[in-house]
Amino acid sequence: MATKGEKLVPDLAERLHTPPRRDLTFYLVLLVAVLPIWSVVPLSWAFVIYTLHSGLIWTFAWRGWGLFALALSEVFFSVYHYNLASFVAGPSPNGPSSLHELQAVFKRVLQAGLASLPEEGFDEETLDVDRPGSPEEALTVLDYHDPRAVDFRNYLRTWFNRVPWSAIRRHEMFSWLYWSIFNAAFPGIDEVSETHKKVLNEVIQMIEYRSGSKIPDGTNPAANPLRLTLDPVNVTWRPLVWYAGVALSNAFLRRNLKTRWNAKIGVYKGLEYVLRVPPTWNAHTGPRPIVFMHGLGLGLTQYRRFLGHLFTALPEYPVLVPLLPHVSQEILHPRFLRPMGREEMTQCLAGLLTELGWANSNEPSSDTSDSEEKTASESEGSTTTTRVPKGVTMLSHSNGSFSHAWMLKAYPRMIIRSCFVDPVTFCSWEGDLCYNFIYKPCSNGLDLVIKYFVGTELGVANFLQRHFDWSANCLWYEQIPHARDPQKTAFFLGGKDSIIDATRVKRYLTSHGVRKGLWFDPDGRHGQALLSSSPGHHEILRWLREKH
């Protein structure tokens, strides 16, 4: 039975999920934007084969030879692209994470939502620390109709293509767990080692407690789980002219940043970056430096306008922009198919910040930062006479929030202020991010733009479908120092975001006491807050301008 004060809610996890039908915008984008670019490769092959087979090539003038050369380059490049895609299609190079770490993350996932936190508040009576909603709730057997169990079943089924919860069988659940824990295909419960079998049985028992239901024995192929780093990589070709255009655009913008904004393009231990330090900036009295972690797409080409507005609005602020070629479609970059993982990225970024004198990587680090007042009180009590680095303000957008999360967990004292725009790191354990970006069928023009021009690009697909580390990418409220202080932490979400479930992220944050630091646009879409026409854009710049 439901506990006192709780009322029965509809069993959302048993509702059939029907993907929306394709609307007119899908076909408009398909015909106007996708097909013209996609067709360059097959048309080039057809032209080259026909020209050679018919002997027409010997009748060409210089224009014909030029067209033939371009088509032939597309043919050769398509073979190169195919070889790279075949390489990426192999097994994930990532090994399993620490079993102890994974068990702790799974326990934290199962504890999420147990405290019955109101959407506009938080519990304060069951916690021994001053941070609301910390993982202090005991995992107990919930009733099937308990709203917490219903909600858990409803979001966990996303990992099973959103089939009704009752359709999921034990074999499919074991398969999903085996992937998420050991990053490997499940060979069958009788084929795994006793150690692995013990871990699987312990975790599935906790899931049954949390879901308020017994997962039936047997198998159901209709409920096959999403196994991001094991499933076939979804890559669609694009022509050489596309990659050449992106490369030329980013090269031009690198030059423009140096000439117009006096920025430096540098490399630190394999991490390329853009650095702009105003000539009048003083490390002792100047404003706190800003680090911007960009998201998936076209790199500098995609963020050129926002960076221009950032440099213009905050001319006295130093700005560092790490460049991530593996998610910027820079196919000729040596790190295009070798993205930096959590450890390499955090060590490089921490070392760079230390070398710049902006923060100190030798400060003690921890996985969590439970007290919002601890850091401040320690700093106030310090009597050292040497200059302590300021620390930085970190601004991240979308996929950049993963690196942001890694830094907060590895070097929380280096990040004094945090601004998350369209963050994908929160509630990523619920499956909406992976389903929406990789598996969901496109139903409108915006979905198709995101899917073709970003999601199925070779470098992005390699990063997300072969190097994704879900346990490392999760960020919990209690791991954010000063999460409830609107001057230290800000969150920007759009209610119509097609990649993340912004409403659930909002509920997660507000239930833990985040109020004034949360900017939620009910009609906002993914990335809209960075557009100059958006109110969110002006709010981000205003928040960054605050000196704390």
Coordinates of C-alpha atoms in Angstrom, one line a residue:
M1 CA 0.0 0.0 0.0
A2 CA 1.1 3.6 -0.5
T3 CA 2.6 5.2 2.6
K4 CA 0.7 7.7 4.6
G5 CA 0.4 11.0 2.9
E6 CA 0.9 9.5 -0.5
K7 CA -1.9 8.9 -3.0
L8 CA -2.0 6.4 -5.8
V9 CA -0.7 7.6 -9.1
P10 CA -1.2 6.2 -12.6
D11 CA 1.3 3.5 -13.5
L12 CA 3.1 5.5 -16.1
A13 CA 5.6 2.7 -16.7
E14 CA 2.9 0.6 -18.3
R15 CA 1.8 3.2 -20.8
L16 CA 2.7 2.3 -24.4
H17 CA 5.2 4.7 -25.8
T18 CA 4.2 5.8 -29.3
P19 CA 6.8 7.9 -31.2
P20 CA 5.4 11.1 -32.7
R21 CA 4.6 11.1 -36.4
R22 CA 6.9 13.0 -38.7
D23 CA 5.8 16.5 -39.4
L24 CA 6.3 18.8 -42.5
T25 CA 9.5 20.3 -41.1
F26 CA 11.2 16.9 -41.2
Y27 CA 10.6 16.5 -44.9
L28 CA 11.6 20.2 -45.6
V29 CA 15.0 19.7 -43.8
L30 CA 15.5 16.4 -45.4
L31 CA 15.0 17.8 -49.0
V32 CA 16.6 21.2 -48.5
A33 CA 19.6 20.5 -46.1
V34 CA 20.3 16.8 -45.6
L35 CA 19.9 15.2 -49.1
P36 CA 21.9 17.8 -51.0
I37 CA 24.9 17.2 -48.7
W38 CA 24.4 13.4 -48.3
S39 CA 24.1 12.9 -52.1
V40 CA 27.5 14.5 -52.9
V41 CA 29.2 11.1 -52.3
P42 CA 27.0 8.8 -54.4
L43 CA 26.8 11.4 -57.2
S44 CA 30.6 11.7 -57.2
W45 CA 31.0 7.9 -57.5
A46 CA 28.4 7.8 -60.3
F47 CA 30.1 10.6 -62.1
V48 CA 33.6 9.1 -61.9
I49 CA 32.5 5.6 -62.9
Y50 CA 30.4 6.9 -65.8
T51 CA 33.1 9.2 -67.0
L52 CA 35.8 6.5 -67.0
H53 CA 33.6 3.8 -68.4
S54 CA 32.3 5.9 -71.2
G55 CA 35.6 7.5 -72.1
L56 CA 34.0 11.0 -71.7
I57 CA 37.0 12.0 -69.6
W58 CA 39.2 12.5 -72.8
T59 CA 36.8 15.1 -74.2
F60 CA 36.9 17.4 -71.1
A61 CA 38.1 20.9 -71.2
W62 CA 39.8 22.4 -68.1
R63 CA 36.4 22.9 -66.3
G64 CA 35.5 19.2 -66.9
W65 CA 38.9 18.1 -65.6
G66 CA 38.4 20.3 -62.5
L67 CA 35.0 18.8 -61.8
F68 CA 36.4 15.3 -62.3
A69 CA 39.2 16.1 -59.9
L70 CA 36.7 17.2 -57.3
A71 CA 34.6 14.1 -57.8
L72 CA 37.6 11.9 -57.6
S73 CA 38.7 13.5 -54.4
E74 CA 35.3 12.8 -52.9
V75 CA 35.6 9.1 -54.0
F76 CA 39.0 8.7 -52.4
F77 CA 37.8 10.5 -49.2
S78 CA 34.7 8.4 -49.0
V79 CA 37.0 5.3 -48.9
Y80 CA 39.1 6.9 -46.2
H81 CA 35.9 7.8 -44.2
Y82 CA 34.6 4.2 -44.6
N83 CA 37.8 2.8 -43.2
L84 CA 37.6 5.1 -40.2
A85 CA 34.0 4.2 -39.6
S86 CA 34.9 0.5 -39.8
F87 CA 37.6 1.1 -37.2
V88 CA 35.2 2.9 -34.9
A89 CA 32.7 0.1 -35.3
G90 CA 34.9 -2.2 -33.4
P91 CA 34.7 -2.8 -29.6
S92 CA 35.0 0.0 -27.2
P93 CA 38.5 0.7 -26.1
N94 CA 37.2 1.6 -22.6
G95 CA 37.6 -1.1 -20.0
P96 CA 35.3 -1.6 -17.1
S97 CA 35.5 1.1 -14.4
S98 CA 36.4 0.4 -10.8
L99 CA 33.9 -2.1 -9.4
H100 CA 33.9 -0.3 -6.1
E101 CA 33.2 3.1 -7.9
L102 CA 30.4 1.5 -10.0
Q103 CA 28.7 -0.1 -7.0
A104 CA 28.8 3.3 -5.2
V105 CA 27.3 5.0 -8.3
F106 CA 24.6 2.4 -8.7
K107 CA 23.7 2.8 -5.0
R108 CA 23.5 6.6 -5.5
V109 CA 21.3 6.1 -8.6
L110 CA 18.9 3.9 -6.6
Q111 CA 18.8 6.4 -3.8
A112 CA 17.9 9.3 -6.1
G113 CA 14.3 10.3 -5.4
L114 CA 13.9 8.2 -2.3
A115 CA 13.7 11.2 0.1
S116 CA 10.3 12.2 -1.3
L117 CA 11.6 15.7 -1.8
P118 CA 8.9 18.2 -2.9
E119 CA 9.5 19.7 -6.3
E120 CA 9.7 23.2 -4.8
G121 CA 11.5 22.2 -1.6
F122 CA 13.7 19.7 0.1
D123 CA 13.8 17.5 3.2
E124 CA 15.8 18.7 6.2
E125 CA 14.6 16.3 8.8
T126 CA 16.4 13.1 7.7
L127 CA 19.9 14.5 7.0
D128 CA 22.9 14.9 9.3
V129 CA 24.5 17.5 7.0
D130 CA 23.4 20.9 5.9
R131 CA 23.0 20.0 2.3
P132 CA 19.4 19.0 1.5
G133 CA 18.8 15.8 -0.4
S134 CA 22.3 14.2 0.2
P135 CA 22.3 10.4 -0.2
E136 CA 21.4 9.6 3.3
E137 CA 18.2 7.6 2.6
A138 CA 18.2 3.9 3.2
L139 CA 17.2 1.6 0.3
T140 CA 14.1 -0.3 1.4
V141 CA 11.5 -2.4 -0.3
L142 CA 8.9 0.0 -1.9
D143 CA 5.3 -0.8 -2.5
Y144 CA 4.4 -1.3 -6.2
H145 CA 2.1 1.7 -6.1
D146 CA 4.5 4.0 -4.2
P147 CA 4.9 7.1 -6.4
R148 CA 8.7 6.8 -6.0
A149 CA 8.6 3.2 -7.3
V150 CA 6.3 4.3 -10.2
D151 CA 8.6 7.1 -11.2
F152 CA 11.7 4.8 -11.0
R153 CA 10.1 2.2 -13.2
N154 CA 9.0 4.8 -15.7
Y155 CA 12.4 6.4 -16.2
L156 CA 14.4 3.1 -16.0
R157 CA 12.4 1.6 -18.9
T158 CA 13.9 4.3 -21.1
W159 CA 17.0 2.1 -21.2
F160 CA 14.8 -0.6 -22.8
N161 CA 13.4 1.5 -25.6
R162 CA 10.5 2.6 -23.4
V163 CA 8.6 -0.7 -23.5
P164 CA 6.1 -1.2 -20.7
W165 CA 7.9 -2.2 -17.5
S166 CA 6.1 -5.5 -17.3
A167 CA 7.6 -6.5 -20.6
I168 CA 11.2 -6.5 -19.2
R169 CA 12.6 -9.9 -18.3
R170 CA 15.5 -10.9 -16.1
H171 CA 17.8 -11.7 -19.1
E172 CA 17.4 -8.3 -20.6
M173 CA 17.9 -6.6 -17.2
F174 CA 21.1 -8.7 -16.7
S175 CA 22.2 -7.7 -20.1
W176 CA 21.8 -4.0 -19.4
L177 CA 23.5 -4.3 -16.0
Y178 CA 26.4 -6.3 -17.4
W179 CA 27.0 -3.6 -20.0
S180 CA 26.7 -0.8 -17.5
I181 CA 29.0 -2.4 -15.0
F182 CA 31.5 -4.4 -17.0
N183 CA 31.2 -2.7 -20.5
A184 CA 30.8 -6.1 -22.1
A185 CA 28.1 -8.2 -23.8
F186 CA 26.2 -10.5 -21.4
P187 CA 27.0 -14.1 -22.2
G188 CA 24.2 -15.6 -20.1
I189 CA 23.9 -16.0 -16.4
D190 CA 25.3 -19.5 -16.5
E191 CA 28.4 -18.3 -18.4
V192 CA 29.5 -15.4 -16.1
S193 CA 32.0 -15.9 -13.2
E194 CA 30.7 -16.3 -9.7
T195 CA 32.1 -12.9 -8.8
H196 CA 30.2 -11.2 -11.6
K197 CA 27.1 -13.3 -10.9
K198 CA 27.1 -12.2 -7.2
V199 CA 27.4 -8.5 -8.3
L200 CA 24.5 -8.9 -10.8
N201 CA 22.2 -10.6 -8.3
E202 CA 22.9 -7.9 -5.7
V203 CA 22.2 -5.1 -8.0
I204 CA 19.1 -6.6 -9.5
Q205 CA 17.8 -7.2 -6.0
M206 CA 18.2 -3.5 -5.2
I207 CA 16.4 -2.6 -8.4
E208 CA 13.5 -4.8 -7.4
Y209 CA 13.4 -3.1 -4.0
R210 CA 13.5 0.3 -5.6
S211 CA 10.9 -0.5 -8.3
G212 CA 8.5 -2.3 -5.9
S213 CA 8.3 -5.2 -8.3
K214 CA 9.8 -8.6 -9.1
I215 CA 11.5 -8.8 -12.5
P216 CA 10.2 -12.1 -14.1
D217 CA 12.6 -14.8 -15.2
G218 CA 13.0 -15.5 -18.9
T219 CA 13.7 -13.3 -21.9
N220 CA 11.8 -10.9 -24.2
P221 CA 13.6 -9.8 -27.4
A222 CA 11.2 -6.9 -27.7
A223 CA 12.7 -5.4 -24.6
N224 CA 16.3 -5.4 -25.6
P225 CA 18.3 -2.8 -23.7
L226 CA 20.2 0.1 -25.0
R227 CA 23.9 -0.6 -24.6
L228 CA 25.5 2.5 -25.9
T229 CA 29.1 1.3 -26.2
L230 CA 28.2 -2.1 -27.6
D231 CA 25.4 -1.4 -30.0
P232 CA 26.3 -0.7 -33.7
V233 CA 27.8 2.7 -34.2
N234 CA 25.4 4.9 -36.1
V235 CA 27.5 6.9 -38.6
T236 CA 26.3 8.6 -41.8
W237 CA 28.7 9.7 -44.4
R238 CA 29.3 13.3 -45.4
P239 CA 31.5 14.7 -48.2
L240 CA 35.0 16.0 -48.2
V241 CA 33.7 19.4 -49.1
W242 CA 31.8 19.5 -45.8
Y243 CA 34.8 18.7 -43.6
A244 CA 36.9 21.1 -45.7
G245 CA 34.4 23.8 -45.1
V246 CA 34.5 23.2 -41.3
A247 CA 38.3 23.1 -41.3
L248 CA 38.6 26.3 -43.3
S249 CA 36.1 28.1 -41.1
N250 CA 37.7 27.0 -37.8
A251 CA 41.2 27.9 -39.2
F252 CA 39.9 31.4 -40.2
L253 CA 38.3 31.9 -36.8
R254 CA 41.6 30.9 -35.1
R255 CA 43.3 33.6 -37.1
N256 CA 40.5 36.1 -36.4
L257 CA 40.8 35.4 -32.7
K258 CA 44.5 36.2 -32.7
T259 CA 44.2 39.4 -34.8
R260 CA 40.9 40.8 -33.5
W261 CA 40.9 39.8 -29.9
N262 CA 44.7 39.4 -29.3
A263 CA 44.0 35.7 -28.3
K264 CA 46.6 33.0 -28.2
I265 CA 46.2 29.5 -29.7
G266 CA 48.2 27.1 -27.6
V267 CA 48.6 23.4 -26.8
Y268 CA 49.2 22.0 -23.4
K269 CA 50.0 18.3 -23.2
G270 CA 47.9 17.6 -26.3
L271 CA 45.0 19.9 -25.2
E272 CA 44.6 22.7 -27.7
Y273 CA 43.1 25.9 -26.4
V274 CA 42.2 29.6 -27.1
L275 CA 43.4 32.0 -24.4
R276 CA 42.6 35.7 -24.2
V277 CA 44.2 37.6 -21.3
P278 CA 43.5 41.4 -21.3
P279 CA 46.8 43.3 -21.2
T280 CA 45.6 45.3 -18.2
W281 CA 44.5 42.3 -16.2
N282 CA 46.1 42.0 -12.8
A283 CA 46.3 38.6 -11.2
H284 CA 45.9 40.1 -7.7
T285 CA 43.1 42.6 -8.3
G286 CA 41.6 41.6 -11.6
P287 CA 38.3 39.7 -12.1
R288 CA 38.2 35.9 -11.9
P289 CA 39.2 34.1 -15.1
I290 CA 36.5 32.3 -17.1
V291 CA 36.9 28.8 -18.6
F292 CA 34.3 27.9 -21.3
M293 CA 33.7 24.2 -22.1
H294 CA 32.0 24.0 -25.4
G295 CA 29.6 21.2 -26.6
L296 CA 29.1 19.0 -29.7
G297 CA 29.0 20.5 -33.2
L298 CA 31.4 22.6 -35.2
G299 CA 33.7 23.9 -32.6
L300 CA 34.7 27.5 -33.0
T301 CA 32.4 27.9 -36.0
Q302 CA 29.4 27.0 -33.9
Y303 CA 30.3 29.2 -30.9
R304 CA 31.9 32.1 -32.8
R305 CA 29.0 34.6 -32.1
F306 CA 28.8 33.7 -28.4
L307 CA 32.5 34.0 -27.9
G308 CA 32.4 37.4 -29.7
H309 CA 29.7 38.6 -27.4
L310 CA 31.6 37.2 -24.4
F311 CA 34.8 39.0 -25.3
T312 CA 32.9 42.2 -26.0
A313 CA 30.7 42.2 -22.9
L314 CA 33.6 41.2 -20.5
P315 CA 36.7 42.8 -22.0
E316 CA 38.5 42.9 -18.7
Y317 CA 38.1 39.1 -18.0
P318 CA 40.7 36.5 -19.0
V319 CA 39.0 33.7 -21.0
L320 CA 40.2 30.1 -21.7
V321 CA 38.4 27.9 -24.3
P322 CA 39.7 24.3 -24.5
L323 CA 39.2 23.0 -28.0
L324 CA 37.8 19.5 -28.5
P325 CA 38.5 18.3 -32.0
H326 CA 36.7 15.0 -31.5
V327 CA 33.4 16.7 -31.2
S328 CA 34.1 19.6 -33.6
Q329 CA 34.3 17.6 -36.9
E330 CA 38.0 18.3 -37.4
I331 CA 38.6 14.9 -39.1
L332 CA 42.3 15.5 -39.8
H333 CA 43.2 16.4 -36.2
P334 CA 45.4 13.7 -34.6
R335 CA 43.0 13.5 -31.6
F336 CA 39.9 13.2 -33.8
L337 CA 39.3 9.6 -32.9
R338 CA 41.2 9.6 -29.6
P339 CA 39.2 11.8 -27.3
M340 CA 40.5 12.7 -23.9
G341 CA 39.0 10.6 -21.1
R342 CA 38.2 11.8 -17.6
E343 CA 41.6 11.4 -16.1
E344 CA 43.6 12.8 -19.0
M345 CA 41.2 15.8 -19.4
T346 CA 41.2 16.7 -15.7
Q347 CA 44.9 16.4 -15.4
C348 CA 45.6 18.5 -18.5
L349 CA 43.1 21.2 -17.6
A350 CA 44.2 21.3 -14.0
G351 CA 47.9 21.5 -15.1
L352 CA 47.1 24.3 -17.5
L353 CA 45.2 26.4 -15.0
T354 CA 48.1 25.9 -12.5
E355 CA 50.6 27.0 -15.2
L356 CA 48.5 30.1 -15.9
G357 CA 48.5 30.9 -12.2
W358 CA 44.7 30.9 -12.2
A359 CA 44.2 28.0 -9.7
N360 CA 46.3 25.5 -7.7
S361 CA 46.0 21.9 -8.7
N362 CA 47.9 20.9 -5.5
E363 CA 44.8 21.8 -3.4
P364 CA 43.3 18.7 -1.8
S365 CA 40.7 17.1 -4.0
S366 CA 37.7 14.9 -3.2
D367 CA 34.8 13.2 -4.9
T368 CA 32.2 15.3 -3.1
S369 CA 32.0 18.7 -1.5
D370 CA 29.4 18.1 1.2
S371 CA 29.5 21.4 3.0
E372 CA 28.7 24.6 1.2
E373 CA 30.4 26.6 4.0
K374 CA 33.5 24.5 4.5
T375 CA 35.6 25.9 1.7
A376 CA 34.7 29.5 2.4
S377 CA 35.5 29.2 6.2
E378 CA 38.8 27.5 5.5
S379 CA 39.7 30.2 3.1
E380 CA 38.8 32.9 5.6
G381 CA 40.8 31.2 8.3
S382 CA 43.9 31.0 6.2
T383 CA 46.8 33.1 7.4
T384 CA 49.3 32.5 4.5
T385 CA 51.0 35.5 3.2
T386 CA 51.6 34.2 -0.3
R387 CA 49.1 34.9 -3.0
V388 CA 46.5 32.2 -3.3
P389 CA 45.2 31.7 -6.9
K390 CA 41.7 33.0 -7.5
G391 CA 40.3 29.8 -8.9
V392 CA 38.1 30.1 -12.0
T393 CA 34.6 30.5 -13.1
M394 CA 33.7 27.5 -15.3
L395 CA 30.9 27.9 -17.9
S396 CA 29.9 24.8 -19.8
H397 CA 27.4 24.1 -22.5
S398 CA 25.7 20.8 -23.2
N399 CA 28.4 18.1 -23.7
G400 CA 30.9 20.4 -22.1
S401 CA 29.1 19.8 -18.8
F402 CA 30.8 16.3 -18.7
S403 CA 34.2 17.9 -18.5
H404 CA 32.8 20.4 -16.0
A405 CA 31.6 17.5 -13.9
W406 CA 34.9 15.7 -14.1
M407 CA 36.7 18.8 -12.8
L408 CA 34.3 19.4 -10.0
K409 CA 34.8 15.8 -8.8
A410 CA 38.6 15.8 -9.3
Y411 CA 39.5 19.4 -8.4
P412 CA 36.5 21.0 -6.7
R413 CA 38.7 23.8 -5.1
M414 CA 39.8 25.0 -8.5
I415 CA 36.3 25.8 -9.7
I416 CA 35.0 28.7 -7.5
R417 CA 31.9 29.5 -9.6
S418 CA 30.0 27.2 -12.0
C419 CA 27.5 28.0 -14.8
F420 CA 25.7 25.1 -16.5
V421 CA 23.9 25.8 -19.8
D422 CA 21.7 23.0 -21.1
P423 CA 23.7 20.5 -18.9
V424 CA 23.6 16.9 -20.0
T425 CA 25.4 15.7 -16.9
F426 CA 22.4 15.8 -14.5
C427 CA 19.9 12.9 -14.5
S428 CA 21.9 11.3 -17.3
W429 CA 21.5 8.0 -15.4
E430 CA 17.8 8.1 -16.4
G431 CA 18.5 7.3 -20.1
D432 CA 16.7 10.3 -21.7
L433 CA 20.0 11.7 -23.0
C434 CA 21.2 8.5 -24.7
Y435 CA 17.7 7.7 -26.1
N436 CA 16.9 11.1 -27.4
F437 CA 20.3 11.7 -29.0
I438 CA 21.2 8.3 -30.4
Y439 CA 18.2 6.0 -30.6
K440 CA 15.0 8.1 -30.9
P441 CA 13.6 8.3 -34.5
C442 CA 13.5 11.8 -35.9
S443 CA 10.0 13.3 -36.1
N444 CA 10.7 17.0 -37.0
G445 CA 13.2 19.2 -38.7
L446 CA 15.1 20.1 -35.6
D447 CA 15.5 16.4 -34.6
L448 CA 16.9 15.7 -38.1
V449 CA 19.3 18.6 -38.0
I450 CA 20.7 17.4 -34.7
K451 CA 20.8 13.8 -35.7
Y452 CA 22.5 14.2 -39.2
F453 CA 24.7 17.2 -38.7
V454 CA 25.9 16.3 -35.2
G455 CA 24.8 13.0 -33.7
T456 CA 25.8 10.7 -36.6
E457 CA 29.0 12.5 -37.5
L458 CA 32.0 10.1 -37.3
G459 CA 33.9 11.9 -34.4
V460 CA 30.8 12.5 -32.3
A461 CA 29.5 9.0 -32.8
N462 CA 32.9 7.6 -31.8
F463 CA 33.0 9.7 -28.7
L464 CA 29.4 9.0 -27.6
Q465 CA 29.1 5.4 -28.7
R466 CA 32.5 4.0 -28.0
H467 CA 34.0 6.3 -25.3
F468 CA 31.0 7.1 -23.2
D469 CA 31.6 6.5 -19.5
W470 CA 28.1 6.9 -17.9
S471 CA 29.3 6.6 -14.2
A472 CA 32.0 9.2 -14.7
N473 CA 29.7 11.6 -16.5
C474 CA 27.0 11.6 -13.8
L475 CA 27.1 14.7 -11.5
W476 CA 25.1 14.8 -8.3
Y477 CA 23.9 17.8 -6.5
E478 CA 26.1 17.2 -3.4
Q479 CA 29.2 17.2 -5.7
I480 CA 28.7 20.9 -6.6
P481 CA 30.2 23.3 -4.1
H482 CA 27.8 26.2 -3.2
A483 CA 25.1 24.7 -5.4
R484 CA 22.3 26.8 -3.7
D485 CA 24.3 30.0 -3.8
P486 CA 23.0 31.9 -6.9
Q487 CA 26.2 34.0 -6.9
K488 CA 28.4 30.9 -7.1
T489 CA 26.3 28.5 -9.2
A490 CA 23.8 29.0 -12.0
F491 CA 21.8 26.6 -14.1
F492 CA 20.1 27.4 -17.5
L493 CA 17.5 25.1 -18.9
G494 CA 15.0 25.2 -21.8
G495 CA 11.6 23.5 -21.4
K496 CA 11.5 22.4 -25.0
D497 CA 15.0 20.9 -25.0
S498 CA 14.8 17.8 -27.4
I499 CA 18.0 16.2 -26.0
I500 CA 17.5 16.3 -22.2
D501 CA 14.4 16.1 -20.2
A502 CA 14.8 19.7 -18.8
T503 CA 11.7 19.4 -16.7
R504 CA 13.1 16.4 -14.7
V505 CA 16.5 18.2 -14.3
K506 CA 14.6 21.2 -13.0
R507 CA 12.7 19.1 -10.6
Y508 CA 15.9 17.4 -9.4
L509 CA 17.6 20.7 -8.8
T510 CA 14.6 22.5 -7.2
S511 CA 13.9 19.6 -4.9
H512 CA 17.4 20.0 -3.5
G513 CA 16.9 23.7 -2.7
V514 CA 18.1 25.4 -5.9
R515 CA 16.0 28.5 -6.4
K516 CA 17.4 31.8 -7.5
G517 CA 20.3 30.2 -9.3
L518 CA 18.0 28.3 -11.7
W519 CA 16.9 30.1 -15.0
F520 CA 14.2 28.1 -16.7
D521 CA 12.7 29.1 -20.0
P522 CA 9.5 27.0 -20.7
D523 CA 9.8 27.6 -24.4
G524 CA 13.6 27.4 -24.6
R525 CA 15.3 24.9 -26.9
H526 CA 18.7 23.3 -26.7
G527 CA 21.4 26.0 -27.2
Q528 CA 18.9 28.8 -27.4
A529 CA 20.3 30.5 -24.2
L530 CA 23.6 31.1 -26.1
L531 CA 21.9 33.1 -28.9
S532 CA 22.1 36.8 -28.6
S533 CA 18.4 37.2 -29.2
S534 CA 17.6 35.0 -26.1
P535 CA 16.9 36.5 -22.7
G536 CA 19.0 33.7 -21.3
H537 CA 22.0 35.0 -23.2
H538 CA 21.9 38.3 -21.5
E539 CA 21.3 36.6 -18.1
I540 CA 24.4 34.4 -18.6
L541 CA 26.6 37.5 -19.4
R542 CA 25.1 39.3 -16.4
W543 CA 25.9 36.4 -14.1
L544 CA 29.4 36.1 -15.4
R545 CA 30.0 39.8 -14.9
E546 CA 29.2 39.5 -11.2
K547 CA 32.4 39.7 -9.1
H548 CA 32.5 37.2 -6.3

